[in-house]
Tab-separated table of C-alpha atoms and ligand atoms in Angstrom:
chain	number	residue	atom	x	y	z
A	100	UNK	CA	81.380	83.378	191.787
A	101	UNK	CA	79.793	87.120	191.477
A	102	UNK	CA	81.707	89.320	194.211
A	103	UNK	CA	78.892	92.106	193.963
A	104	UNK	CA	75.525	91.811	196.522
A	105	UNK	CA	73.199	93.865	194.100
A	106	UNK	CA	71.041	91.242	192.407
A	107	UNK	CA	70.719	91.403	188.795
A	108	UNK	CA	73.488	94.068	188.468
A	109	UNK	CA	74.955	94.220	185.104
A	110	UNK	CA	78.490	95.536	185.160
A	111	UNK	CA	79.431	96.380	181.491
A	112	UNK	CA	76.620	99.149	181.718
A	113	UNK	CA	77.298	100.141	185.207
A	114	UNK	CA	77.928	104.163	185.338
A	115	UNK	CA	79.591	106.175	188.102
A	116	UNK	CA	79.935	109.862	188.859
A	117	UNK	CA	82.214	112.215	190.587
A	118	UNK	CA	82.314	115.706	191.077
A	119	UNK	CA	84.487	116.438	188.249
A	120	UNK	CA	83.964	112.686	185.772
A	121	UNK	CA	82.295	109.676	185.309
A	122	UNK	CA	83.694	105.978	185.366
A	123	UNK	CA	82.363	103.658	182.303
A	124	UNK	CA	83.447	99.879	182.354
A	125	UNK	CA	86.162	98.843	179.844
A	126	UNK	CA	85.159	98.337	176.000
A	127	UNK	CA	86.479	98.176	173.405
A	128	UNK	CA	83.543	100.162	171.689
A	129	UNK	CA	85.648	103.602	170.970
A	130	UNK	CA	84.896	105.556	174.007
A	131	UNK	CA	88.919	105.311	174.764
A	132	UNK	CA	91.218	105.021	171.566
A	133	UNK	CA	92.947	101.686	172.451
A	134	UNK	CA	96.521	102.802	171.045
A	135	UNK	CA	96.179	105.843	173.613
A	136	UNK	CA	94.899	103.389	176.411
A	137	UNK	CA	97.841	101.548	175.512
A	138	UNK	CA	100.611	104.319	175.076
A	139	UNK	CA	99.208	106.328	178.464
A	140	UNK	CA	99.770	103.236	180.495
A	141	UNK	CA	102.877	102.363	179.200
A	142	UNK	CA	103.804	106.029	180.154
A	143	UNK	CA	101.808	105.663	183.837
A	144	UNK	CA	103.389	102.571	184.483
A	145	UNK	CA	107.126	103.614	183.905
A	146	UNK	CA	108.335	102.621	187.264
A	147	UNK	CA	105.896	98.431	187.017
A	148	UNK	CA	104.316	100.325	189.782
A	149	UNK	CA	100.804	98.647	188.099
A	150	UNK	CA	102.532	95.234	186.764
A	151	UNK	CA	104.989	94.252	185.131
A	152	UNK	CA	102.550	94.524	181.394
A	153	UNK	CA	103.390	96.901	178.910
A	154	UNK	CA	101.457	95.876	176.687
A	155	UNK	CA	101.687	96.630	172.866
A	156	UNK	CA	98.381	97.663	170.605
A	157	UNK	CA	97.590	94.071	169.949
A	158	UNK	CA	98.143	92.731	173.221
A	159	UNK	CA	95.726	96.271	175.267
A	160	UNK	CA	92.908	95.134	172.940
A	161	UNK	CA	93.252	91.225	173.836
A	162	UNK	CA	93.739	92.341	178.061
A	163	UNK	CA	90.202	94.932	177.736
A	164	UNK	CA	88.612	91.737	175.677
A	165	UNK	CA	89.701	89.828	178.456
A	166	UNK	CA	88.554	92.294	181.347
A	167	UNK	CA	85.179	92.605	180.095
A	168	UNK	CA	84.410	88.866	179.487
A	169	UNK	CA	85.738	88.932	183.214
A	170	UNK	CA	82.757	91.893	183.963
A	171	UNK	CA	80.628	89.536	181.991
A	172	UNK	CA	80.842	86.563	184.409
A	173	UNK	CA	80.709	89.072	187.474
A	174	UNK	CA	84.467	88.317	188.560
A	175	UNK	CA	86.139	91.863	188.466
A	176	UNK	CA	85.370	95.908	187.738
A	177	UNK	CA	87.483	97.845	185.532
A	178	UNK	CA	86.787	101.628	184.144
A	179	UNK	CA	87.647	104.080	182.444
A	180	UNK	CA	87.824	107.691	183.413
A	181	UNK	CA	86.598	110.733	181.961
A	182	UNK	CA	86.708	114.623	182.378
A	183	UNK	CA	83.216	115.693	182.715
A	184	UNK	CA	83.666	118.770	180.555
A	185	UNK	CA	86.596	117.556	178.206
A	186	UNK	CA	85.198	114.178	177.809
A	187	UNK	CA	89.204	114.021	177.785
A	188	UNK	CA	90.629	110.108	178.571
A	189	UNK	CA	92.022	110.564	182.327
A	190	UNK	CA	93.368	107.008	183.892
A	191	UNK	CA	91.474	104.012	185.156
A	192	UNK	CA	90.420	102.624	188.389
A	193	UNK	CA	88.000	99.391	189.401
A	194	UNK	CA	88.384	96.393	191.741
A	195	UNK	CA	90.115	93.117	190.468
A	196	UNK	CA	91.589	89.761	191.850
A	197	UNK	CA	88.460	88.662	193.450
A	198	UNK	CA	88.993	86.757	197.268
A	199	UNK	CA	86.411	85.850	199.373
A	200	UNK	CA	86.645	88.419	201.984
A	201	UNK	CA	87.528	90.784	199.449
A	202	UNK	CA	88.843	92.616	196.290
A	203	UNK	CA	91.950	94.211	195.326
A	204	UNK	CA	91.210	98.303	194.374
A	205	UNK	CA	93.345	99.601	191.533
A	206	UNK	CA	94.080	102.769	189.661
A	207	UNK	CA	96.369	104.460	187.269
A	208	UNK	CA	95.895	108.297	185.872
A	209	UNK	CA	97.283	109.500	182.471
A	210	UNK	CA	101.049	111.144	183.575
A	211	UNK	CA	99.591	114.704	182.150
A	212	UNK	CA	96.959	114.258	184.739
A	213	UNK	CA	98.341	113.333	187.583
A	214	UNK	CA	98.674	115.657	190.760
A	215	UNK	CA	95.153	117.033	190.559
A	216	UNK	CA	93.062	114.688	193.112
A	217	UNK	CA	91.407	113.050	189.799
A	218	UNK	CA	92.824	109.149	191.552
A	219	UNK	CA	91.370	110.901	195.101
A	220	UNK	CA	88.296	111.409	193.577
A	221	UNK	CA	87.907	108.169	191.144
A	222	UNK	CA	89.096	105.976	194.708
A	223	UNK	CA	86.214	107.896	196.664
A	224	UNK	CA	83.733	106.707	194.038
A	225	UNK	CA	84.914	102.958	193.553
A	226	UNK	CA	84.813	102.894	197.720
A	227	UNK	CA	81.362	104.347	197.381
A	228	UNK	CA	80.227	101.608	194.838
A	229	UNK	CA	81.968	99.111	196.534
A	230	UNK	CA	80.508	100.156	199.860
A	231	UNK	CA	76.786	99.856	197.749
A	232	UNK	CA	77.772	96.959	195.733
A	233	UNK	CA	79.749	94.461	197.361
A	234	UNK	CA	79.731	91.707	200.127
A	235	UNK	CA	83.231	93.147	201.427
A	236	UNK	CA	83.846	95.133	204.909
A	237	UNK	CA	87.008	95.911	203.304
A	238	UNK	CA	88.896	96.518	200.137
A	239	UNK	CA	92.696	95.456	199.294
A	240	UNK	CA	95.113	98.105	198.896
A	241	UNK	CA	99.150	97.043	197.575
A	242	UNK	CA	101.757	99.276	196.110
A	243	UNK	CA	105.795	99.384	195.450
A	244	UNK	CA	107.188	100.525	199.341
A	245	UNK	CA	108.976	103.300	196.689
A	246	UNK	CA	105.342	104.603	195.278
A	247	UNK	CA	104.420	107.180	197.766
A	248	UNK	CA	101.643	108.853	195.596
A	249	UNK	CA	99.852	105.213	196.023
A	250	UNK	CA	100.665	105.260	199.598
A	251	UNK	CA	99.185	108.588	200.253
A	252	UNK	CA	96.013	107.632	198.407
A	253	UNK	CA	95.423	104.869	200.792
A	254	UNK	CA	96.011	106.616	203.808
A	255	UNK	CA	93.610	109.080	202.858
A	256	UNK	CA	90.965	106.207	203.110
A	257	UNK	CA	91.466	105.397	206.708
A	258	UNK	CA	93.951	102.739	205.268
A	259	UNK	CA	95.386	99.353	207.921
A	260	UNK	CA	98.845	98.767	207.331
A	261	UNK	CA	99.269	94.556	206.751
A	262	UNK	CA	102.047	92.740	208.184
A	263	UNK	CA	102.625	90.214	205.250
A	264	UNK	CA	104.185	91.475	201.923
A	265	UNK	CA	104.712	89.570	198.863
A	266	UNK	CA	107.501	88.322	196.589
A	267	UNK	CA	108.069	91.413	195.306
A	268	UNK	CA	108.078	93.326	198.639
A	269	UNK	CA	105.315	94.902	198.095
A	270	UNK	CA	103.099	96.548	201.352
A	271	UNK	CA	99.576	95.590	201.811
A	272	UNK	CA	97.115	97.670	203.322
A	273	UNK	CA	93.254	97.022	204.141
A	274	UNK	CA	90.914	100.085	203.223
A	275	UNK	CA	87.294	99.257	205.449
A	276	UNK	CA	84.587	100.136	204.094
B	354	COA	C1	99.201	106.783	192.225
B	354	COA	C2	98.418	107.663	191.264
B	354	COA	C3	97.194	106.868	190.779
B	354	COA	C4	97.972	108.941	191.971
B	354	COA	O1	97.184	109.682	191.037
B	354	COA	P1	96.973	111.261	191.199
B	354	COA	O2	95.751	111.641	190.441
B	354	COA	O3	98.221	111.967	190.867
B	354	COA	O4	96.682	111.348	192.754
B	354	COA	P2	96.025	112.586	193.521
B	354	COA	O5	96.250	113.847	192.739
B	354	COA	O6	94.625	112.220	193.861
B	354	COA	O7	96.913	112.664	194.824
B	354	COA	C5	96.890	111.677	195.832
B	354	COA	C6	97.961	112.025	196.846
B	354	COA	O8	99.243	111.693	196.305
B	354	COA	C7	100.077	112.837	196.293
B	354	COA	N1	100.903	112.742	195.095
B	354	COA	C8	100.491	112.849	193.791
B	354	COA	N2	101.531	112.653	192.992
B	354	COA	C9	102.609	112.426	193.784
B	354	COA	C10	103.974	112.134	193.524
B	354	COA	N3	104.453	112.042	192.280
B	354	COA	N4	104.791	111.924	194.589
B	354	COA	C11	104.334	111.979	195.852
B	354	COA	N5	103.038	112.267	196.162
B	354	COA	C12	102.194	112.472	195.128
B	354	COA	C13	99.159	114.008	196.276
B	354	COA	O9	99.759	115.169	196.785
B	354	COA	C14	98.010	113.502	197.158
B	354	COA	O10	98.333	113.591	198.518
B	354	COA	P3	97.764	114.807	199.416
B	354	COA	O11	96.297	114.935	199.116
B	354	COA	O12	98.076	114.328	200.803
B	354	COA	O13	98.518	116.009	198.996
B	354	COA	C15	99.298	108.114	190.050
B	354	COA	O14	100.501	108.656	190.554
B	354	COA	C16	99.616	106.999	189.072
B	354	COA	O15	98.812	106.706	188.193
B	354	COA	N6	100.794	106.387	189.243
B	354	COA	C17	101.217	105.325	188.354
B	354	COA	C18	100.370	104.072	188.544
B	354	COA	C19	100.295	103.670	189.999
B	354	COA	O16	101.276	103.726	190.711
B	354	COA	N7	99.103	103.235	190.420
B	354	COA	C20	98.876	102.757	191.782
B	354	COA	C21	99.386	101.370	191.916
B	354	COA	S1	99.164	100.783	193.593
């Protein structure tokens, strides 16, 4: 079941700007090296702040297969993001785990890059899309209680604290739109 309210919207070629980049869907086309993809998430996701995937080569190629087949049938949202001027490879952010109230919002930035508002500025845009896009009134929000850079990110987006956790502990928080 499509979670976006645009007819006829076609995700894989969806584009998004910022002030400083621009958001293209997953491929596996060459835009992003996938061994990079690969080694900069390992890196981001030191701490299984993202999941507990860390994922070889093989197995990166086989999940972005996988994420834009999902883009395909309308089911999740998943981009990459680039400098502007560099064209330099700087994290990823989209909206996955489809519910019917809403979506889960995620995002990861390359360890050199973190610490300069790029995941501020990628969030702003995905809320904006979403905002445009989507049937939700709000967006899904979870992080590790230890992961205080995610924290601060959602309470910069006027972020509602849940009182349910998971198995893992982790905290929930609903971002309106
Ligand atoms: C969470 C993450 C996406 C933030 O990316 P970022 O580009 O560094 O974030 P920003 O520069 O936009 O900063 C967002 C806020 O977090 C703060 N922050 C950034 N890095 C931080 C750190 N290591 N510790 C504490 N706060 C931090 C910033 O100061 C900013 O808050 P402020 O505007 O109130 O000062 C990034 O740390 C990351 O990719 N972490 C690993 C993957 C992950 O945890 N993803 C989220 C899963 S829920």
């Amino acid at each position: 079941m499509p979670f976006f309210s645009t007819p006829h919207i076609d995700l894989i070629h969806e584009h998004i700007d910022t002030p400083r980049c621009f958001l293209l869907p997953f491929s596996v086309d060459g835009r992003v090296d996938i061994r990079e993809l690969a080694e900069e998430f390992c890196k981001a996701n030191k701490d299984h702040y993202v999941s507990d995937f860390h994922p070889t080569y093989e197995e990166e190629i086989d999940f972005v297969l996988s994420i834009v087949e999902g883009m395909k049938r309308g089911e999740l949202f998943e981009n990459f993001i680039f400098d502007r001027e560099s064209l330099k490879f700087i994290g990823c952010a989209g909206l996955n785990k489809p519910e019917p109230n809403t979506m889960n919002i995620g995002i990861w930035i390359c360890t050199d890059e973190q610490g300069k508002w790029y995941a501020t500025e990628a969030y702003d845009a995905i809320m904006y899309w979403a905002r445009a896009n989507t049937k939700y009134q709000y967006l899904k929000h979870y992080l590790d209680p230890r992961n205080d850079a995610s924290r601060k990110l959602a309470l910069k987006f006027a972020w509602i604290k849940q009182d349910y956790s998971n198995e893992r502990g982790d905290e929930f928080y609903h971002i309106p739109l």
